[in-house]
GROMACS .gro file of N, CA, C and O in nm:
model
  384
    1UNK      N    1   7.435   3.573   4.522
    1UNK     CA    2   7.509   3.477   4.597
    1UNK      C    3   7.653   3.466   4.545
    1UNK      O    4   7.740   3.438   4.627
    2UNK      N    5   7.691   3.492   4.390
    2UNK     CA    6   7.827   3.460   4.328
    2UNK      C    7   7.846   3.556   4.416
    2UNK      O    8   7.784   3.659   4.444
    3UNK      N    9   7.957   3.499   4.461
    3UNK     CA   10   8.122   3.626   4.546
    3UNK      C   11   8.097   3.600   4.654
    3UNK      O   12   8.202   3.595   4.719
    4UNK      N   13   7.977   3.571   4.736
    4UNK     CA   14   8.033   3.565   4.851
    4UNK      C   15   8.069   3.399   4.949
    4UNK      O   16   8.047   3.286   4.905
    5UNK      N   17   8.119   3.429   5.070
    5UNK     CA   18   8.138   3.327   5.119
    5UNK      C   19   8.040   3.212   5.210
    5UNK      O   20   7.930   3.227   5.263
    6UNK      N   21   8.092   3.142   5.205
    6UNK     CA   22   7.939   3.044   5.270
    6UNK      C   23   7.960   3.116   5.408
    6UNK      O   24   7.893   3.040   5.478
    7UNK      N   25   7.991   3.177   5.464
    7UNK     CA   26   7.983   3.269   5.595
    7UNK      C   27   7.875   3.320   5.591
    7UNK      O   28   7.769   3.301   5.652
    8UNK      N   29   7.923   3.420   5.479
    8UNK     CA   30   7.866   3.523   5.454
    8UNK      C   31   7.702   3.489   5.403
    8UNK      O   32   7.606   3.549   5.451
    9UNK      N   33   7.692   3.403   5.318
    9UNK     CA   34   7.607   3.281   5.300
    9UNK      C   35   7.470   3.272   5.407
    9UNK      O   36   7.350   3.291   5.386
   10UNK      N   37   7.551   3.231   5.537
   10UNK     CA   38   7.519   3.145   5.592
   10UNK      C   39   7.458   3.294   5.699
   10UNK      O   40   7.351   3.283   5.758
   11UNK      N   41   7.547   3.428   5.711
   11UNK     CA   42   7.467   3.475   5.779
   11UNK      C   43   7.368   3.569   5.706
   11UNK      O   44   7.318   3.665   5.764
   12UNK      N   45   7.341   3.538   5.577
   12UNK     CA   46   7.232   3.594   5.514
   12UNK      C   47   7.118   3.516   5.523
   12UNK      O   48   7.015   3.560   5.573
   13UNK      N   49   7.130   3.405   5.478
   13UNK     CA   50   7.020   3.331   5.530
   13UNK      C   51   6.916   3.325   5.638
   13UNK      O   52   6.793   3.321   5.635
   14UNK      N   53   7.027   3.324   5.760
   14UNK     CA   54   7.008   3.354   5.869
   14UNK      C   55   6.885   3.457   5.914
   14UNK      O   56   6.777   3.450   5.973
   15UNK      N   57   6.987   3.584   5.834
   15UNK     CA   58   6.900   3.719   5.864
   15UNK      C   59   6.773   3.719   5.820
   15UNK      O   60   6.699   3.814   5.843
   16UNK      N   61   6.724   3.584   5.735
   16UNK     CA   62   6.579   3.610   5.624
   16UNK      C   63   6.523   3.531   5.707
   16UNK      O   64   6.405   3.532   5.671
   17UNK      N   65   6.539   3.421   5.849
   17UNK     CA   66   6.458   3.361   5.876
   17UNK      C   67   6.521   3.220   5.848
   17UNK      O   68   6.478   3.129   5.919
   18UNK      N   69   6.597   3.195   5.775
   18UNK     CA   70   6.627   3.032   5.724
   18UNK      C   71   6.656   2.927   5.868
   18UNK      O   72   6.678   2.979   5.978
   19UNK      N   73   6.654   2.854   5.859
   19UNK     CA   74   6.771   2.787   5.941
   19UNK      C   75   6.810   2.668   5.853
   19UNK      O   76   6.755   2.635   5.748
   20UNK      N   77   6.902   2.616   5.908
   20UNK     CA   78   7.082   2.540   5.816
   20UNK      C   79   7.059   2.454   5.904
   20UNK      O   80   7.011   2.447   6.016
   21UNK      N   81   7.121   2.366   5.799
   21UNK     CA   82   7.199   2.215   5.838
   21UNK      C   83   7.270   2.145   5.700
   21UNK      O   84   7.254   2.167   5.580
   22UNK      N   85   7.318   2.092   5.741
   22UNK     CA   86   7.486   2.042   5.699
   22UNK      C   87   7.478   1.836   5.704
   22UNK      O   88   7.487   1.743   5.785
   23UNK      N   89   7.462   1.857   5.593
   23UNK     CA   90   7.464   1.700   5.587
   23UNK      C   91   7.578   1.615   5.595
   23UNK      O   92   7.691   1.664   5.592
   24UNK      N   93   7.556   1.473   5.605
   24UNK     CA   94   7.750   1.412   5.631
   24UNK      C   95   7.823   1.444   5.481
   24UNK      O   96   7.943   1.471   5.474
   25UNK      N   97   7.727   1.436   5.352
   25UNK     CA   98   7.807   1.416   5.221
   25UNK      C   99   7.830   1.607   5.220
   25UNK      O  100   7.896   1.640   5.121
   26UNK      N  101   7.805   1.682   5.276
   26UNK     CA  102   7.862   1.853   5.259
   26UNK      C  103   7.798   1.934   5.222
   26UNK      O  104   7.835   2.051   5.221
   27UNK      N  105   7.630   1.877   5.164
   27UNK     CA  106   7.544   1.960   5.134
   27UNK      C  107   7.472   2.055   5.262
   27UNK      O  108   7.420   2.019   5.368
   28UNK      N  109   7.494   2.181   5.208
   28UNK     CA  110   7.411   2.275   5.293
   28UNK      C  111   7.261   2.264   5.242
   28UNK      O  112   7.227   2.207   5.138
   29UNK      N  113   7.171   2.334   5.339
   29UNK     CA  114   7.060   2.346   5.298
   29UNK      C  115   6.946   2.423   5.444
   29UNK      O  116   6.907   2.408   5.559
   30UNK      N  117   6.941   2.505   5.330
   30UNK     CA  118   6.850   2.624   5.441
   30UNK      C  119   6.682   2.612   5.421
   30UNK      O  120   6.627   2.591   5.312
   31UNK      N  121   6.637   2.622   5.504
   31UNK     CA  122   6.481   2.620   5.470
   31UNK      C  123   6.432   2.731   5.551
   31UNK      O  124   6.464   2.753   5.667
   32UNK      N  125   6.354   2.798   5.481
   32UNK     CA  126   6.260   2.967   5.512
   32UNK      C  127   6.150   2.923   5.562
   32UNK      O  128   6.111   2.810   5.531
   33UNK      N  129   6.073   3.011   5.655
   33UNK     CA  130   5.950   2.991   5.702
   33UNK      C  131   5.858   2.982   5.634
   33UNK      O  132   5.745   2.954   5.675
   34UNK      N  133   5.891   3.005   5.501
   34UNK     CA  134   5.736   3.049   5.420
   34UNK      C  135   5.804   2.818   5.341
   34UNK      O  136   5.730   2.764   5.259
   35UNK      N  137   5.907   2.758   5.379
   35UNK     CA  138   5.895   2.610   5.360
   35UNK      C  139   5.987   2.637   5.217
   35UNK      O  140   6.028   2.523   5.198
   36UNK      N  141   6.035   2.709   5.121
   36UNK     CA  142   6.116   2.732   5.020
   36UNK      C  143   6.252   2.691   5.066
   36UNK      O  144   6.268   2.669   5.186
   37UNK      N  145   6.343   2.679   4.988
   37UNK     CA  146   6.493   2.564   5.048
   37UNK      C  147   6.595   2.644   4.928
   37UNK      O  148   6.564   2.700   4.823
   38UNK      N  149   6.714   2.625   4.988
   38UNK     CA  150   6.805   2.657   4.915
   38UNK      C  151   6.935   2.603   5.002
   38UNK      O  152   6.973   2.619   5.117
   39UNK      N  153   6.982   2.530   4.888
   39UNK     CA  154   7.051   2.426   4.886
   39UNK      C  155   7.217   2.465   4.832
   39UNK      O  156   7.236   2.471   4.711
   40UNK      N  157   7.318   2.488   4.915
   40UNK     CA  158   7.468   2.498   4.828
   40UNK      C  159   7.543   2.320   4.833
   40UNK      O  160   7.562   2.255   4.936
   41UNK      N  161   7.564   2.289   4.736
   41UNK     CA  162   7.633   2.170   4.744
   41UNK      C  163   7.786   2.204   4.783
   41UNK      O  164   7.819   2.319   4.810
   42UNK      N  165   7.866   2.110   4.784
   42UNK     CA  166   7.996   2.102   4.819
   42UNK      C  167   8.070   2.164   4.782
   42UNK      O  168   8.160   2.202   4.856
   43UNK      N  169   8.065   2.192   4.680
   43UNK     CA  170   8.162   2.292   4.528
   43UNK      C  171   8.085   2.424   4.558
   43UNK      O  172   8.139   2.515   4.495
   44UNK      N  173   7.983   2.466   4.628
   44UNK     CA  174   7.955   2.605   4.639
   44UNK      C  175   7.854   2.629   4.551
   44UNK      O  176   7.809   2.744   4.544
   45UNK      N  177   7.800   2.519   4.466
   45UNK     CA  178   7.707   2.588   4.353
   45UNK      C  179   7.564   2.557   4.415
   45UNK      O  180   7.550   2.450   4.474
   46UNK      N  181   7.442   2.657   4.402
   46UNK     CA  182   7.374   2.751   4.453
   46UNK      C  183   7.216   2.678   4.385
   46UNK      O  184   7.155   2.711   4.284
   47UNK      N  185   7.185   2.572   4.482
   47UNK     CA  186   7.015   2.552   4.439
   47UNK      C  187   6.906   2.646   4.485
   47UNK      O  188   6.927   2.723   4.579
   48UNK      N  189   6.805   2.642   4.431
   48UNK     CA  190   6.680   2.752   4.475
   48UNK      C  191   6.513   2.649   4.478
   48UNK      O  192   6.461   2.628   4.369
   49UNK      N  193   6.457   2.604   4.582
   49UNK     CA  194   6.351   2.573   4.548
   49UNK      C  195   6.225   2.630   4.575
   49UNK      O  196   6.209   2.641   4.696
   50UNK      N  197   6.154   2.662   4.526
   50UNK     CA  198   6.005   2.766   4.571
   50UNK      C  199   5.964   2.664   4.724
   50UNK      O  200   6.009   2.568   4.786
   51UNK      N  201   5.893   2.726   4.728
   51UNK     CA  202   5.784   2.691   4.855
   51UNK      C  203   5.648   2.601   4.810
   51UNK      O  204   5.575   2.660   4.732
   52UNK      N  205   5.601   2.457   4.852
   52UNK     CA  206   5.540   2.405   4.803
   52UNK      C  207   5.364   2.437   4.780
   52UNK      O  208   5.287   2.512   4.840
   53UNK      N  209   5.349   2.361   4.688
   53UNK     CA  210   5.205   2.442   4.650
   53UNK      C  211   5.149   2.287   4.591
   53UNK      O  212   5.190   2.187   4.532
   54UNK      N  213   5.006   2.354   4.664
   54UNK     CA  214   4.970   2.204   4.665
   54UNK      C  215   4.813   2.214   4.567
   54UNK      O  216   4.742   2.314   4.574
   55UNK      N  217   4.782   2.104   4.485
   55UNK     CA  218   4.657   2.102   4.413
   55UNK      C  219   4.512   2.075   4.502
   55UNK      O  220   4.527   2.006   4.603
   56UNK      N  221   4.421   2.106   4.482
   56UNK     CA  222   4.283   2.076   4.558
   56UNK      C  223   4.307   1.942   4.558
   56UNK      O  224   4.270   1.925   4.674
   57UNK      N  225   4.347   1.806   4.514
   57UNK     CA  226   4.351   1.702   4.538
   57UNK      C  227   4.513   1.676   4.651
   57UNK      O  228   4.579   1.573   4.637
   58UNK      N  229   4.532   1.727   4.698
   58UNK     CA  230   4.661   1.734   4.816
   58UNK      C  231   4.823   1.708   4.752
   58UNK      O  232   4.931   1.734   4.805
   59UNK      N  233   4.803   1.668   4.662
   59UNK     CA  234   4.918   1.651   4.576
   59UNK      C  235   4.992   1.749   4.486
   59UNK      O  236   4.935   1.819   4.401
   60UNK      N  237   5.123   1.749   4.511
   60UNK     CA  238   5.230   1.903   4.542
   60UNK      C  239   5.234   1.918   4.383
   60UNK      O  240   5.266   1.828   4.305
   61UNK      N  241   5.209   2.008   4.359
   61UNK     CA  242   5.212   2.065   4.202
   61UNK      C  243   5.342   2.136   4.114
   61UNK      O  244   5.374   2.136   3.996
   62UNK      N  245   5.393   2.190   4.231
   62UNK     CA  246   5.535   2.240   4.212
   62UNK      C  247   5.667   2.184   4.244
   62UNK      O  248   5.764   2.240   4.296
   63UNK      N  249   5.650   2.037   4.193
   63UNK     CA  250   5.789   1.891   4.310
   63UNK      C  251   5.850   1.962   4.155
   63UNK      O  252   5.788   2.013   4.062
   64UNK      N  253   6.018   1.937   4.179
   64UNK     CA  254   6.101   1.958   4.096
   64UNK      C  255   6.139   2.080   4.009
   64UNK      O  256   6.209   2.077   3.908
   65UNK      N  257   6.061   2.227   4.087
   65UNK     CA  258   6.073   2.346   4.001
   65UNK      C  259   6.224   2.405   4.091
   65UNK      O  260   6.288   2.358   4.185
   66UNK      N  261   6.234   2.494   4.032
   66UNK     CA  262   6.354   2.556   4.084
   66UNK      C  263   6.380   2.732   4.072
   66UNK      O  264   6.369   2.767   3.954
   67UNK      N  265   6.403   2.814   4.139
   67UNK     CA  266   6.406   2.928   4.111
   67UNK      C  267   6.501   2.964   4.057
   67UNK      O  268   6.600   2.901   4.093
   68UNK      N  269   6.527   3.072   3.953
   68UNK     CA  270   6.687   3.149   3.891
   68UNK      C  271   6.686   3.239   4.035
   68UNK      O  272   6.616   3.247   4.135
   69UNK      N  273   6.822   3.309   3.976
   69UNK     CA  274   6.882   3.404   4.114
   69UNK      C  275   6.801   3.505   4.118
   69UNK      O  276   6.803   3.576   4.218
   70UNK      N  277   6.710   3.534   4.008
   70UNK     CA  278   6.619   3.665   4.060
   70UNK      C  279   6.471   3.606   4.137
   70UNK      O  280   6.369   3.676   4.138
   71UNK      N  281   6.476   3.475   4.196
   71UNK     CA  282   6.341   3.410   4.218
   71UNK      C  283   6.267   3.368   4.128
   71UNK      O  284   6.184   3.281   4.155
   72UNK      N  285   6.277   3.419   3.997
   72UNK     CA  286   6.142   3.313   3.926
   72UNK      C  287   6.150   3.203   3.893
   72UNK      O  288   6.234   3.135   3.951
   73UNK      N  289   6.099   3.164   3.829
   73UNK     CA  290   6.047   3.001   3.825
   73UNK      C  291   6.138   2.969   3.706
   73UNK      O  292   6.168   3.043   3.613
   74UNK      N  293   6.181   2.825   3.734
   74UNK     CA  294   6.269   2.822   3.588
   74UNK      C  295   6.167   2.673   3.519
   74UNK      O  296   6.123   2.589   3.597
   75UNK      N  297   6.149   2.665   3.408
   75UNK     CA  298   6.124   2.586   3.323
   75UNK      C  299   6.207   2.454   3.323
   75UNK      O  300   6.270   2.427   3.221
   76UNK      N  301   6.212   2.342   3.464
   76UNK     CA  302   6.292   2.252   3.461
   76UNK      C  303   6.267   2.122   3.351
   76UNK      O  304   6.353   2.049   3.302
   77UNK      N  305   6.118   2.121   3.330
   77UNK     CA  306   6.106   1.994   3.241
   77UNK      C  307   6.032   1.990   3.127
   77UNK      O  308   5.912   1.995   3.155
   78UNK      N  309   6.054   1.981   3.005
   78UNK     CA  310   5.985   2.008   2.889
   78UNK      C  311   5.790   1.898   2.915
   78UNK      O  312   5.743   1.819   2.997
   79UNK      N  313   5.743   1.970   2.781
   79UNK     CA  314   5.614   1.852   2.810
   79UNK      C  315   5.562   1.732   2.832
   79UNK      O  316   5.459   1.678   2.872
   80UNK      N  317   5.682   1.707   2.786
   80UNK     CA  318   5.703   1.531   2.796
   80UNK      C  319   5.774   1.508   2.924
   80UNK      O  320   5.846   1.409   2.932
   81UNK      N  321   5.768   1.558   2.986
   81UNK     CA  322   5.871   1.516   3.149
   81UNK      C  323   6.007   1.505   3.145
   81UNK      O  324   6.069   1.465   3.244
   82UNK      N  325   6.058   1.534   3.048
   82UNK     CA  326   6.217   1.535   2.999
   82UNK      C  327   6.278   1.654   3.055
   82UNK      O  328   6.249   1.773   3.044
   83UNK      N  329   6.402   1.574   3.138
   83UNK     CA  330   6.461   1.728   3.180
   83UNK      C  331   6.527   1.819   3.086
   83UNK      O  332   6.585   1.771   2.988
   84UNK      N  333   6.524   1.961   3.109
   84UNK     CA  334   6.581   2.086   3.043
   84UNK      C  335   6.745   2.086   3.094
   84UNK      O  336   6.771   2.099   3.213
   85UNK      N  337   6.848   2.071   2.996
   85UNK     CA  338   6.970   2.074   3.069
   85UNK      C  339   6.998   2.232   3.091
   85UNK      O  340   6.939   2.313   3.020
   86UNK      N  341   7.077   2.269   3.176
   86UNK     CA  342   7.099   2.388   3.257
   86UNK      C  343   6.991   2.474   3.316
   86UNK      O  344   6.971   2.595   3.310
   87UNK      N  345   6.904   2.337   3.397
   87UNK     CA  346   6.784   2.448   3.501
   87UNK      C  347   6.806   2.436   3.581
   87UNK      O  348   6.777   2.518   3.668
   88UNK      N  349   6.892   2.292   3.611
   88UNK     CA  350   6.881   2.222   3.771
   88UNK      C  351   6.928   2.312   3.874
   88UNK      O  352   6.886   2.313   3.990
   89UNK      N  353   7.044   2.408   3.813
   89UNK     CA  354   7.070   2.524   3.908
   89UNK      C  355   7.045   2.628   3.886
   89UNK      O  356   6.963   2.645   3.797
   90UNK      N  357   7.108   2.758   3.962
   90UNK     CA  358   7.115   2.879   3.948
   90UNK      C  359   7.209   2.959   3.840
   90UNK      O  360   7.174   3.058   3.777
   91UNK      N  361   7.313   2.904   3.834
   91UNK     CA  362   7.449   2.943   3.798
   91UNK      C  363   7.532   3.035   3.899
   91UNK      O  364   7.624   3.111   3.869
   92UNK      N  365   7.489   3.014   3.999
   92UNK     CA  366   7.547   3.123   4.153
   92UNK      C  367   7.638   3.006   4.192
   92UNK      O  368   7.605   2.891   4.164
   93UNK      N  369   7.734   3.030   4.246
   93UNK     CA  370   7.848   2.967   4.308
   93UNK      C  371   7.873   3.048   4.397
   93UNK      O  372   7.886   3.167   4.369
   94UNK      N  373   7.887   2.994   4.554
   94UNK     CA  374   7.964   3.060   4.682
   94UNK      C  375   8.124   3.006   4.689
   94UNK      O  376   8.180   2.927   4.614
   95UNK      N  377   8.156   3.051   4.762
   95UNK     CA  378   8.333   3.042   4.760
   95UNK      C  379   8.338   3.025   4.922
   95UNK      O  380   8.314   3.102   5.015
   96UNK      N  381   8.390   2.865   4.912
   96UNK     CA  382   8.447   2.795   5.044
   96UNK      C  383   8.569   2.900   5.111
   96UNK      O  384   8.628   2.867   5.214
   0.00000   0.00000   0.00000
């Protein structure tokens, strides 16, 4: 995602199936058929969320994970429920 433009962005997404919308505060946010989201905030920097997964008791097992830029899973919260600083994103930035 670093380098390119939210165009460009926007027609990649596109091409995978996503569809977009644009909130009033500037957040983008695409959601894939398979229900996974990816999110550019205002400044261009680059969220990733998996696709939800749910426990035999119906309750979502994977709320608050986040993918790195190669898709895997990043380690957002230590054992104690404490957040990990530098998971919340990708480190990908698009260019307005």
């Amino acid at each position: 995602m670093s380098g390119m433009s939210r165009a460009e962005a926007d027609a990649f997404f596109q091409s995978l199936g996503a569809t977009g919308k644009t909130t009033a505060s500037g957040y983008t946010q695409y959601r894939f058929p398979d229900r996974s989201e990816v999110w550019i905030r205002p400044d261009g920097e680059v969220v990733r969320m998996p696709a939800p997964q749910y426990g035999s008791d119906g309750s979502r097992i994977n709320r608050g994970l986040r993918l790195d830029k190669d898709g895997s899973l990043l380690k957002t919260r230590d054992e104690f429920g404490n957040e990990i600083p530098g998971t919340h994103n990708t480190g990908e930035k698009v260019s307005n």
